[in-house]
Short mmCIF file of C-alpha atoms in Angstrom, two decimals:
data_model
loop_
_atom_site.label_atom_id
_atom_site.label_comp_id
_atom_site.label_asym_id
_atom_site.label_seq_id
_atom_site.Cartn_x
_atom_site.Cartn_y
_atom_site.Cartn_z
CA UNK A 992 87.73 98.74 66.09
CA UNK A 993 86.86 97.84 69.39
CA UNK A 994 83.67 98.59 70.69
CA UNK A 995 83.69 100.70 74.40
CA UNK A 996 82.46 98.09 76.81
CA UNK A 997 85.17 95.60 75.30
CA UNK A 998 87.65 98.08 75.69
CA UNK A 999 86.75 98.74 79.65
CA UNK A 1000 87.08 95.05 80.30
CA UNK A 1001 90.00 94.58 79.00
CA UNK A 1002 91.61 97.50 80.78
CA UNK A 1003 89.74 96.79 83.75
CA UNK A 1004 91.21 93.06 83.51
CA UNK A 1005 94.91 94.38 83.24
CA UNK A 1006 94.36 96.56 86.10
CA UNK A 1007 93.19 94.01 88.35
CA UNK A 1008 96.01 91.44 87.31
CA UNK A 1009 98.35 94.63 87.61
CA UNK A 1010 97.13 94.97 91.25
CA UNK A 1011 97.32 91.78 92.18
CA UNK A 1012 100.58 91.64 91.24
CA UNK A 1013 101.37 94.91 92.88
CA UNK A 1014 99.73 93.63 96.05
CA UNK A 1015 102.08 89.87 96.20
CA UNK A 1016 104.77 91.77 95.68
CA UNK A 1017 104.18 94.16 98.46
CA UNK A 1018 103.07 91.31 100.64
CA UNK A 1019 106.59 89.62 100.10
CA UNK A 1020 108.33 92.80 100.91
CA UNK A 1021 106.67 92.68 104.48
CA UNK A 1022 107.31 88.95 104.99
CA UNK A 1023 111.15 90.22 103.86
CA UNK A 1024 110.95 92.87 106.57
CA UNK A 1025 109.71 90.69 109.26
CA UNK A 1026 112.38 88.12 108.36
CA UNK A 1027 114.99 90.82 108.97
CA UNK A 1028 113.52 92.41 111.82
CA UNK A 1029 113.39 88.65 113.79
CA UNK A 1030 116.66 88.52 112.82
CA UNK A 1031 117.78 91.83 114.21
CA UNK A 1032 115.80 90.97 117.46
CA UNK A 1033 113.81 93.92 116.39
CA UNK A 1034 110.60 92.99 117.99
CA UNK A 1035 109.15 96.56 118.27
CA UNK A 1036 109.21 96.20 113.93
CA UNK A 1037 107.01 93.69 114.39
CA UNK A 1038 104.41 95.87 115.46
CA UNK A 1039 103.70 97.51 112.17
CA UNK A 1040 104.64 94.06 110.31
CA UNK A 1041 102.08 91.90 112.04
CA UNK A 1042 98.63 91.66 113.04
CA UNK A 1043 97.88 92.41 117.10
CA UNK A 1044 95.76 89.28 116.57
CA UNK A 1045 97.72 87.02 114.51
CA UNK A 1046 97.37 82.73 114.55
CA UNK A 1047 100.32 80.80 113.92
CA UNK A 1048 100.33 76.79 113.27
CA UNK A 1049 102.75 74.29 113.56
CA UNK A 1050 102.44 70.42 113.54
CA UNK A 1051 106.34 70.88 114.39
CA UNK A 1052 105.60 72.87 117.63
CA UNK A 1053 102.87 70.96 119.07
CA UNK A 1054 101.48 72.59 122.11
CA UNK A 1055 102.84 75.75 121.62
CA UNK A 1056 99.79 78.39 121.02
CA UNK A 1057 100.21 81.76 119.17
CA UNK A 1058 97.04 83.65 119.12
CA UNK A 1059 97.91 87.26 119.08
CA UNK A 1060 101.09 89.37 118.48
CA UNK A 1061 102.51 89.24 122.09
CA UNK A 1062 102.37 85.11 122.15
CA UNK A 1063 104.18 85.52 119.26
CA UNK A 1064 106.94 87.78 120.38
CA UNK A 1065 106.82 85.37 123.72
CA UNK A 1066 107.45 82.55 121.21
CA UNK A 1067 110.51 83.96 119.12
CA UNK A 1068 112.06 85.35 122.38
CA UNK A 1069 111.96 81.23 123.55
CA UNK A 1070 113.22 80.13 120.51
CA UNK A 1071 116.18 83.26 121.08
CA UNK A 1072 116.42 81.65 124.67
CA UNK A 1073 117.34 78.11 123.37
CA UNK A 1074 119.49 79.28 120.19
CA UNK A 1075 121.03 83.08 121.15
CA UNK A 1076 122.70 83.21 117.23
CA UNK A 1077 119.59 82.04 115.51
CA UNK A 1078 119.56 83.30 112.23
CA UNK A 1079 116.64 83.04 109.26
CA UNK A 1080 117.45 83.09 105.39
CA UNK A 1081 115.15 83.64 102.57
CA UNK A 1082 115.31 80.53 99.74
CA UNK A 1083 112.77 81.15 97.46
CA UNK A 1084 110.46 83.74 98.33
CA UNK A 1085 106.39 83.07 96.59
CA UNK A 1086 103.37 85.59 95.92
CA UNK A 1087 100.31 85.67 94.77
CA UNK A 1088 97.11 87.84 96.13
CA UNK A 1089 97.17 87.86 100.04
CA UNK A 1090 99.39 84.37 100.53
CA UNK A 1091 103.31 84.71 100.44
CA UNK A 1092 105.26 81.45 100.77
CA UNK A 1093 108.57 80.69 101.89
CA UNK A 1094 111.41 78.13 101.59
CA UNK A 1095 113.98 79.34 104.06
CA UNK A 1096 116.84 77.90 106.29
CA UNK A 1097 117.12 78.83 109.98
CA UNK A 1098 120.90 78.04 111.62
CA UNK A 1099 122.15 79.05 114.92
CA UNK A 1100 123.47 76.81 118.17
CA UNK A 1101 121.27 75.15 120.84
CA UNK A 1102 122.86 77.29 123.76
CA UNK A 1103 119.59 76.50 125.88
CA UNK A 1104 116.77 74.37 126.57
CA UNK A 1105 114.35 72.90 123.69
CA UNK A 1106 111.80 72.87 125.44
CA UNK A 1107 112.52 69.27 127.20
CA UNK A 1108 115.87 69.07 125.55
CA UNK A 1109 118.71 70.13 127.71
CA UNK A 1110 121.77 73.01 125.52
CA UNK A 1111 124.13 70.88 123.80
CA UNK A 1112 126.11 73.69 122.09
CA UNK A 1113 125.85 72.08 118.72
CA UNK A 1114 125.36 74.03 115.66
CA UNK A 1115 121.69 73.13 114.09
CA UNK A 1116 120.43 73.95 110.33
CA UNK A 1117 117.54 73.29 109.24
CA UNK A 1118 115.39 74.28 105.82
CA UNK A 1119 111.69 75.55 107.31
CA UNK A 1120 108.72 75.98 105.05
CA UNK A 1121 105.79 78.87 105.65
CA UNK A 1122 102.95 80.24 103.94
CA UNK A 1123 101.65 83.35 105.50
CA UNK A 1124 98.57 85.16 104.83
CA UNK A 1125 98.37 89.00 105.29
CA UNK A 1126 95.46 90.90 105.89
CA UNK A 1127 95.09 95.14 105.90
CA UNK A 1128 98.98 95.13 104.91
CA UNK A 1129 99.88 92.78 108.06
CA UNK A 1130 100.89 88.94 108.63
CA UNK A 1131 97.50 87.41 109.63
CA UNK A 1132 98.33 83.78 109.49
CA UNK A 1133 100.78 82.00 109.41
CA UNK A 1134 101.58 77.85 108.57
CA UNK A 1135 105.04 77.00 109.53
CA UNK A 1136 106.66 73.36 109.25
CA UNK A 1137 110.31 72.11 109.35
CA UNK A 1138 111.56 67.85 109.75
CA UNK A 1139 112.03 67.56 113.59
CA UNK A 1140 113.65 64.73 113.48
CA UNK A 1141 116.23 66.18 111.67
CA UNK A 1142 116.89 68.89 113.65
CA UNK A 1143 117.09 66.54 117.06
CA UNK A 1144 119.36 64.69 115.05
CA UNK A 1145 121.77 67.54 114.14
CA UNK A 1146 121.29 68.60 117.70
CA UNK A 1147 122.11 65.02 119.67
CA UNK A 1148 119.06 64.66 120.94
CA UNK A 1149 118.16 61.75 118.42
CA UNK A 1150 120.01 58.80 116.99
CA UNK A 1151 121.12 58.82 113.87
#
């Protein structure tokens, strides 16, 4: 028979696993609904989805700076500027505690500027990769890369 204290932490154990679980799983559901919300140009979601003062990084975006919710909403609505049909899709979708990572594809048509790189109305797909950490139930952090090169290539802007 087990003896009381044994008993406790073992329950307490399977609680804490069950939570964490719980808590990825949740944490993917919001990096779902932000997905689908960028995707439906529904920036006002975004508000209860991410953090007012959230820090996004990109060695694929160099100089561009996303400090705080409103940078980031500046941000997508650039990226909406340069490709009006852009489009996100979840790959493979990764939780565990407060990180959720992503393997997606993002498709749409260069119908503007890139930032130097003048519309060339050519259709562009591209897998991305993020992790994003959330914090108090909203995306804190986020590390987003994607092959450049590839993309210029699709795009013209490159040779092949």
């Amino acid at each position: 028979m087990f003896k009381k204290p044994l008993l406790v932490f073992i329950i307490g154990l399977a609680l804490s696993a069950g939570c964490s679980q719980d808590l990825a799983e949740v944490n993917k559901q919001t990096v779902r609904q932000m997905i689908a919300a960028i995707n439906e140009r529904d920036f006002e979601a975004l508000d209860r989805l991410v953090a007012a003062d959230v820090h996004r990084y990109s060695a694929a975006t160099p100089g561009v700076t996303v400090e705080n919710l409103e940078q980031f909403k500046a941000y997508l609505r650039q990226d909406l500027a340069a490709v009006p049909d852009a489009s996100q899709e979840i790959k493979h979708l990764l939780g565990e505690d407060d990180l959720v990572a992503v393997h997606a594809r993002y498709r749409g048509t260069q119908k503007g500027h890139f930032g130097p790189f003048p519309p060339t109305d050519k259709p562009l797909d591209i897998p991305f990769i993020a992790v994003l950490r959330l914090e108090q139930g909203k995306i804190a952090e986020m590390w987003v890369e994607w092959d450049n090169l590839n993309a210029l290539t699709q795009l013209g802007h490159s040779p092949r």
